[in-house]
Short mmCIF file of C-alpha atoms in Angstrom, two decimals:
data_model
loop_
_atom_site.label_atom_id
_atom_site.label_comp_id
_atom_site.label_asym_id
_atom_site.label_seq_id
_atom_site.Cartn_x
_atom_site.Cartn_y
_atom_site.Cartn_z
CA UNK A 1 6.07 65.38 33.86
CA UNK A 2 6.35 63.22 36.95
CA UNK A 3 9.85 61.73 37.00
CA UNK A 4 8.38 58.44 38.20
CA UNK A 5 6.62 58.06 34.84
CA UNK A 6 9.74 58.61 32.72
CA UNK A 7 10.99 54.97 32.71
CA UNK A 8 7.55 53.74 31.62
CA UNK A 9 7.42 56.38 28.89
CA UNK A 10 10.90 55.48 27.64
CA UNK A 11 9.93 51.80 27.54
CA UNK A 12 6.74 52.59 25.62
CA UNK A 13 8.68 54.64 23.08
CA UNK A 14 11.28 51.89 22.73
CA UNK A 15 8.54 49.31 22.13
CA UNK A 16 6.88 51.48 19.52
CA UNK A 17 10.21 52.03 17.76
CA UNK A 18 10.82 48.27 17.69
CA UNK A 19 7.35 47.73 16.22
CA UNK A 20 7.98 50.33 13.53
CA UNK A 21 11.33 48.75 12.64
CA UNK A 22 9.62 45.38 12.30
CA UNK A 23 7.01 46.89 9.99
CA UNK A 24 9.71 48.53 7.88
CA UNK A 25 11.61 45.24 7.62
CA UNK A 26 8.46 43.42 6.42
CA UNK A 27 7.76 46.18 3.89
CA UNK A 28 11.32 46.06 2.56
CA UNK A 29 11.03 42.31 2.09
CA UNK A 30 8.30 42.79 -0.52
CA UNK A 31 10.19 45.29 -2.68
CA UNK A 32 11.72 44.18 -6.00
CA UNK A 33 15.48 43.80 -6.27
CA UNK A 34 15.82 46.92 -8.44
CA UNK A 35 14.43 49.09 -5.63
CA UNK A 36 16.87 47.57 -3.13
CA UNK A 37 19.76 48.46 -5.43
CA UNK A 38 18.50 52.05 -5.52
CA UNK A 39 18.12 52.15 -1.73
CA UNK A 40 21.65 50.83 -1.25
CA UNK A 41 22.95 53.56 -3.55
CA UNK A 42 20.95 56.20 -1.67
CA UNK A 43 22.28 54.95 1.67
CA UNK A 44 25.81 54.83 0.19
CA UNK A 45 26.12 51.22 1.15
CA UNK A 46 28.54 49.17 -0.90
CA UNK A 47 28.65 45.49 0.00
CA UNK A 48 31.63 43.34 -1.00
CA UNK A 49 29.25 40.38 -1.32
CA UNK A 50 27.98 40.53 -4.89
CA UNK A 51 25.62 37.54 -4.52
CA UNK A 52 24.01 38.69 -1.25
CA UNK A 53 20.21 38.84 -1.49
CA UNK A 54 19.40 42.52 -2.23
CA UNK A 55 16.84 42.90 0.57
CA UNK A 56 19.35 41.55 3.09
CA UNK A 57 21.88 44.05 1.75
CA UNK A 58 19.34 46.82 2.45
CA UNK A 59 18.83 45.55 6.01
CA UNK A 60 22.58 45.61 6.55
CA UNK A 61 22.75 49.16 5.21
CA UNK A 62 20.00 50.29 7.58
CA UNK A 63 21.68 48.53 10.49
CA UNK A 64 24.94 50.39 9.81
CA UNK A 65 23.12 53.68 9.27
CA UNK A 66 21.07 53.42 12.44
CA UNK A 67 22.94 54.50 15.55
CA UNK A 68 23.09 51.67 18.09
CA UNK A 69 23.43 51.95 21.84
CA UNK A 70 26.76 51.21 23.48
CA UNK A 71 27.12 47.69 24.83
CA UNK A 72 27.26 47.24 28.60
CA UNK A 73 30.72 46.56 30.02
CA UNK A 74 29.50 43.65 32.14
CA UNK A 75 29.53 40.37 30.19
CA UNK A 76 26.30 38.99 31.63
CA UNK A 77 24.57 42.31 30.95
CA UNK A 78 25.68 42.09 27.29
CA UNK A 79 24.46 38.51 27.05
CA UNK A 80 21.08 39.38 28.53
CA UNK A 81 20.82 42.38 26.21
CA UNK A 82 21.45 40.06 23.25
CA UNK A 83 18.79 37.65 24.44
CA UNK A 84 16.25 40.42 24.82
CA UNK A 85 17.16 41.88 21.43
CA UNK A 86 16.67 38.53 19.68
CA UNK A 87 13.28 37.99 21.31
CA UNK A 88 12.24 41.56 20.51
CA UNK A 89 13.31 41.41 16.87
CA UNK A 90 11.56 38.10 16.27
CA UNK A 91 8.38 39.34 17.90
CA UNK A 92 8.19 42.52 15.85
CA UNK A 93 9.17 41.24 12.39
CA UNK A 94 6.32 38.72 12.52
CA UNK A 95 2.96 40.13 11.47
CA UNK A 96 0.97 36.94 12.03
CA UNK A 97 2.21 33.44 12.97
CA UNK A 98 1.77 30.64 10.46
CA UNK A 99 -1.38 28.76 11.51
CA UNK A 100 -1.04 25.12 12.51
CA UNK A 101 -3.55 22.60 13.79
CA UNK A 102 -2.46 22.60 17.44
CA UNK A 103 0.18 24.11 19.71
CA UNK A 104 0.73 22.55 23.13
CA UNK A 105 3.12 23.76 25.83
CA UNK A 106 4.59 20.89 27.84
CA UNK A 107 7.20 20.30 30.49
CA UNK A 108 9.71 17.49 30.58
CA UNK A 109 9.24 15.75 33.94
CA UNK A 110 12.19 14.93 36.18
CA UNK A 111 14.89 16.58 38.28
CA UNK A 112 15.76 19.00 35.45
CA UNK A 113 12.40 20.30 34.13
CA UNK A 114 12.54 21.63 30.58
CA UNK A 115 9.89 23.50 28.67
CA UNK A 116 8.78 21.88 25.41
CA UNK A 117 6.37 23.09 22.73
CA UNK A 118 4.56 20.62 20.50
CA UNK A 119 3.17 21.57 17.09
CA UNK A 120 0.63 19.48 15.16
CA UNK A 121 -0.20 20.42 11.56
CA UNK A 122 -3.66 20.99 10.20
CA UNK A 123 -4.59 18.85 7.25
CA UNK A 124 -6.69 16.02 8.59
CA UNK A 125 -4.20 13.16 8.15
CA UNK A 126 -5.55 9.90 9.54
CA UNK A 127 -2.20 8.11 9.60
CA UNK A 128 0.50 8.74 12.26
CA UNK A 129 2.77 11.61 11.26
CA UNK A 130 6.55 11.79 11.66
CA UNK A 131 7.87 13.65 14.72
CA UNK A 132 10.80 16.08 14.64
CA UNK A 133 12.52 16.98 17.92
CA UNK A 134 13.88 20.47 17.20
CA UNK A 135 16.75 22.24 18.99
CA UNK A 136 16.93 25.99 18.44
CA UNK A 137 19.95 28.07 17.54
CA UNK A 138 21.34 31.10 19.34
CA UNK A 139 25.09 30.58 19.86
CA UNK A 140 24.39 28.27 22.85
CA UNK A 141 23.64 31.38 24.93
CA UNK A 142 20.36 32.76 23.56
CA UNK A 143 17.19 31.68 21.79
CA UNK A 144 14.12 29.99 23.22
CA UNK A 145 10.74 28.55 22.27
CA UNK A 146 9.45 31.96 21.20
CA UNK A 147 12.39 33.05 19.04
CA UNK A 148 12.01 29.90 16.91
CA UNK A 149 8.25 29.56 17.08
CA UNK A 150 7.67 30.66 13.47
CA UNK A 151 10.37 28.35 12.10
CA UNK A 152 8.84 25.39 13.94
CA UNK A 153 5.40 26.32 12.64
CA UNK A 154 6.67 26.36 9.06
CA UNK A 155 8.45 23.01 9.41
CA UNK A 156 5.31 21.56 10.99
CA UNK A 157 2.71 22.83 8.53
CA UNK A 158 4.67 22.75 5.28
CA UNK A 159 6.34 19.44 6.11
CA UNK A 160 3.14 17.92 7.54
CA UNK A 161 4.91 16.56 10.59
CA UNK A 162 4.71 17.03 14.31
CA UNK A 163 7.45 19.18 15.82
CA UNK A 164 8.53 19.37 19.45
CA UNK A 165 10.80 22.33 20.27
CA UNK A 166 13.14 22.06 23.26
CA UNK A 167 14.05 24.92 25.60
CA UNK A 168 17.44 23.56 26.69
CA UNK A 169 19.66 25.28 29.26
CA UNK A 170 21.89 28.09 28.01
CA UNK A 171 25.51 29.11 28.57
CA UNK A 172 27.26 30.69 30.36
CA UNK A 173 25.00 29.92 33.33
CA UNK A 174 24.92 26.30 32.17
CA UNK A 175 28.04 25.53 30.09
CA UNK A 176 28.81 22.34 28.18
CA UNK A 177 27.59 19.62 28.52
CA UNK A 178 24.29 20.89 29.98
CA UNK A 179 22.70 21.57 26.58
CA UNK A 180 23.73 18.14 25.29
CA UNK A 181 22.31 16.41 28.35
CA UNK A 182 19.05 18.33 27.93
CA UNK A 183 18.88 17.37 24.26
CA UNK A 184 19.33 13.69 25.15
CA UNK A 185 16.68 13.83 27.87
CA UNK A 186 14.16 15.66 25.70
CA UNK A 187 14.67 13.35 22.73
CA UNK A 188 14.26 10.22 24.89
CA UNK A 189 11.04 11.63 26.37
CA UNK A 190 9.62 12.58 22.97
CA UNK A 191 10.47 9.20 21.50
CA UNK A 192 8.71 7.47 24.38
CA UNK A 193 5.66 9.74 23.99
CA UNK A 194 5.39 9.57 20.19
CA UNK A 195 2.65 6.94 20.10
CA UNK A 196 0.64 8.76 22.80
CA UNK A 197 0.82 11.92 20.70
CA UNK A 198 -0.46 10.14 17.61
CA UNK A 199 2.95 10.28 15.93
CA UNK A 200 4.79 7.43 14.25
CA UNK A 201 7.28 5.99 16.79
CA UNK A 202 9.35 4.60 13.90
CA UNK A 203 9.81 8.05 12.40
CA UNK A 204 11.13 10.21 15.23
CA UNK A 205 13.81 12.54 13.86
CA UNK A 206 16.10 15.18 15.35
CA UNK A 207 17.00 18.56 13.95
CA UNK A 208 18.19 22.05 14.73
CA UNK A 209 19.70 25.23 13.37
CA UNK A 210 23.17 26.63 14.13
CA UNK A 211 23.95 25.69 17.77
CA UNK A 212 20.87 23.49 17.68
CA UNK A 213 22.27 21.82 14.57
CA UNK A 214 25.39 21.02 16.59
CA UNK A 215 23.26 19.41 19.30
CA UNK A 216 21.20 17.48 16.76
CA UNK A 217 24.33 16.13 15.06
CA UNK A 218 25.82 15.14 18.42
CA UNK A 219 22.63 13.31 19.38
CA UNK A 220 22.37 11.48 16.05
CA UNK A 221 25.94 10.22 16.42
CA UNK A 222 25.60 9.28 20.10
CA UNK A 223 22.30 7.42 19.59
CA UNK A 224 23.33 5.66 16.37
CA UNK A 225 23.46 2.14 17.86
CA UNK A 226 20.41 2.45 20.11
CA UNK A 227 16.96 1.06 19.49
CA UNK A 228 15.51 4.56 19.82
CA UNK A 229 18.01 6.15 17.42
CA UNK A 230 16.60 9.03 15.37
CA UNK A 231 15.36 7.95 11.96
CA UNK A 232 16.74 11.10 10.29
CA UNK A 233 18.52 14.37 11.04
CA UNK A 234 17.87 17.91 9.83
CA UNK A 235 20.92 20.15 10.17
CA UNK A 236 20.39 23.81 9.23
CA UNK A 237 23.71 25.72 9.00
CA UNK A 238 25.08 23.63 11.90
CA UNK A 239 28.03 24.64 14.07
CA UNK A 240 30.39 21.70 13.71
CA UNK A 241 34.06 22.56 14.27
CA UNK A 242 35.00 25.60 16.33
CA UNK A 243 38.71 25.73 15.54
CA UNK A 244 38.87 24.60 11.92
CA UNK A 245 39.93 27.37 9.54
CA UNK A 246 37.87 27.46 6.36
CA UNK A 247 37.38 29.61 3.29
CA UNK A 248 33.93 30.67 4.48
CA UNK A 249 35.25 31.79 7.86
CA UNK A 250 37.88 33.91 6.14
CA UNK A 251 35.50 35.48 3.62
CA UNK A 252 32.17 35.74 5.49
CA UNK A 253 33.35 36.31 9.06
CA UNK A 254 32.86 40.09 8.94
CA UNK A 255 30.30 42.52 7.55
CA UNK A 256 27.22 40.29 7.79
CA UNK A 257 24.71 39.42 10.48
CA UNK A 258 26.91 36.84 12.28
CA UNK A 259 30.65 37.41 12.64
CA UNK A 260 33.68 35.33 13.48
CA UNK A 261 34.08 37.16 16.83
CA UNK A 262 30.45 36.21 17.57
CA UNK A 263 31.25 32.58 16.84
CA UNK A 264 34.41 32.62 18.93
CA UNK A 265 32.57 34.16 21.87
CA UNK A 266 29.86 31.51 21.58
CA UNK A 267 32.50 28.81 22.00
CA UNK A 268 34.16 30.60 24.94
CA UNK A 269 30.83 30.84 26.73
CA UNK A 270 29.90 27.24 25.95
CA UNK A 271 33.27 25.70 26.85
CA UNK A 272 35.04 28.30 29.04
CA UNK A 273 38.85 28.07 29.28
CA UNK A 274 38.72 24.89 27.18
CA UNK A 275 37.50 23.10 30.28
CA UNK A 276 36.68 20.15 28.03
CA UNK A 277 38.82 18.88 25.17
CA UNK A 278 37.82 20.85 22.05
CA UNK A 279 37.89 17.53 20.17
CA UNK A 280 35.28 16.01 22.46
CA UNK A 281 32.67 14.40 20.14
CA UNK A 282 29.86 16.04 22.14
CA UNK A 283 31.41 19.45 21.42
CA UNK A 284 32.44 18.99 17.80
CA UNK A 285 30.52 16.35 15.84
CA UNK A 286 33.37 16.13 13.33
CA UNK A 287 35.17 14.02 15.97
CA UNK A 288 32.16 11.74 16.55
CA UNK A 289 31.40 8.54 14.65
CA UNK A 290 30.13 8.97 11.10
CA UNK A 291 29.52 5.36 10.15
CA UNK A 292 25.97 4.74 8.95
CA UNK A 293 24.21 7.46 10.88
CA UNK A 294 20.58 8.40 10.34
CA UNK A 295 19.97 9.87 6.86
CA UNK A 296 20.61 13.60 6.91
CA UNK A 297 19.38 16.72 5.18
CA UNK A 298 22.06 19.40 5.59
CA UNK A 299 21.17 22.98 4.65
CA UNK A 300 23.85 25.67 4.47
CA UNK A 301 23.83 29.35 3.48
CA UNK A 302 26.03 30.67 0.68
CA UNK A 303 27.35 33.68 2.64
CA UNK A 304 27.72 32.09 6.06
CA UNK A 305 30.97 31.64 7.92
CA UNK A 306 29.69 28.18 9.01
CA UNK A 307 29.01 27.09 5.42
CA UNK A 308 32.17 25.09 4.81
CA UNK A 309 32.20 23.19 8.09
CA UNK A 310 28.58 22.16 7.53
CA UNK A 311 29.35 20.96 4.02
CA UNK A 312 32.53 19.22 5.15
CA UNK A 313 30.52 17.41 7.82
CA UNK A 314 28.05 16.32 5.16
CA UNK A 315 31.00 14.87 3.22
CA UNK A 316 32.30 13.12 6.37
CA UNK A 317 28.95 11.48 6.94
CA UNK A 318 28.65 10.49 3.30
CA UNK A 319 32.14 8.94 3.38
CA UNK A 320 31.02 6.93 6.42
CA UNK A 321 28.10 5.42 4.56
CA UNK A 322 25.39 7.85 5.69
CA UNK A 323 22.82 8.95 3.14
CA UNK A 324 23.15 12.74 2.92
CA UNK A 325 21.31 15.39 0.93
CA UNK A 326 23.07 18.75 0.88
CA UNK A 327 21.42 22.03 -0.10
CA UNK A 328 23.11 25.44 -0.19
CA UNK A 329 20.72 28.42 -0.02
CA UNK A 330 21.92 30.93 -2.62
CA UNK A 331 22.35 34.54 -1.51
CA UNK A 332 21.47 33.66 2.08
CA UNK A 333 23.30 34.36 5.35
CA UNK A 334 23.52 32.71 8.74
CA UNK A 335 20.18 32.91 10.49
CA UNK A 336 18.05 33.08 7.35
CA UNK A 337 15.63 30.49 8.76
CA UNK A 338 14.53 33.16 11.26
CA UNK A 339 14.11 35.79 8.51
CA UNK A 340 11.13 34.20 6.73
CA UNK A 341 8.70 37.00 7.74
CA UNK A 342 10.87 39.66 6.08
CA UNK A 343 12.59 37.88 3.18
CA UNK A 344 10.81 35.92 0.47
CA UNK A 345 13.88 33.92 -0.54
CA UNK A 346 14.45 32.88 3.08
CA UNK A 347 10.82 31.76 3.20
CA UNK A 348 11.23 29.79 -0.02
CA UNK A 349 14.37 28.12 1.31
CA UNK A 350 12.66 27.07 4.56
CA UNK A 351 9.57 25.90 2.68
CA UNK A 352 11.76 23.76 0.41
CA UNK A 353 13.59 22.41 3.46
CA UNK A 354 10.30 21.37 5.11
CA UNK A 355 9.08 19.59 1.97
CA UNK A 356 12.42 17.91 1.31
CA UNK A 357 12.70 16.67 4.87
CA UNK A 358 9.22 15.16 4.71
CA UNK A 359 10.17 13.45 1.43
CA UNK A 360 13.27 12.06 3.15
CA UNK A 361 11.12 10.70 5.99
CA UNK A 362 8.62 9.18 3.57
CA UNK A 363 11.44 7.46 1.72
CA UNK A 364 12.72 5.58 4.78
CA UNK A 365 12.45 1.77 4.51
CA UNK A 366 10.09 1.56 7.51
CA UNK A 367 7.94 4.60 6.59
CA UNK A 368 4.24 3.90 6.94
CA UNK A 369 2.18 4.60 3.87
#
């Protein structure tokens, strides 16, 4: 074989292996719990988390059983490898995207151009729909429009609302406060464009998962007194307080899909050498104002190291007079909103979130009927 063809062959084999792993993950997601228990026993995988969803336990067992490549020594190489891995996994676990009425790629005009993706549901509604500005997760250093495309499609179609996803700048190339500034700029643009898009300008909301939940919470607090304040906020397992020690960090910080060292590295990349005060309200929403913010739907995962800080933030907002609905997804882990193609309970949790958020929006005093 010509040596010049070897890299292409290796890449083709790697792609095929990724595709096969995605197919296996989808197949496992349809098996009954009893089969997962048998697989775990066969793989000699004993999880200390008795309430973990059985199919997720199987995925963890396979991940530990499968030999993984050594991480590069160079930090940026490791970060880029993580970004590629996330994009690859999301692409291959999805058999077919959830259909929506329209998908439009846009660009935020101005000195700092940002890619946006707008989703419009099918359904034939003649009245203006609510608009959700969505900020993706990924530890502030990964994730993009493609990694969260399926989640945005589900929120759009099942919630019957328009969604605009924001491709904000990532750390460490663009540390804090770049992502916050991008979130502000994108939200202001979407709010100004809502009427042109056929959306209801009185029902423009903000939301996000994980790191994106942090950005959404920051924006909701910062915009609270403005005329264009978000009408509601959707916070899916949000990152709220980097230094606070909690029960969930102690008990779910190892042995799952997202670890405490992962979380700590995310903070170091986002705010290197504590360049900014860790209590800055744009870094940790727990130090922002909580008085009468936009109504919030907060969704946490039972076995997630971020669970307690998300639920404590919900309590903070409620104590400040904010209307808050809190849901904890049983048996779920951090990142479950991206696992809908391979886990039926994750799909059910996201579907319920989409419906509940639309009900929240329809219950606002100024909601159009």
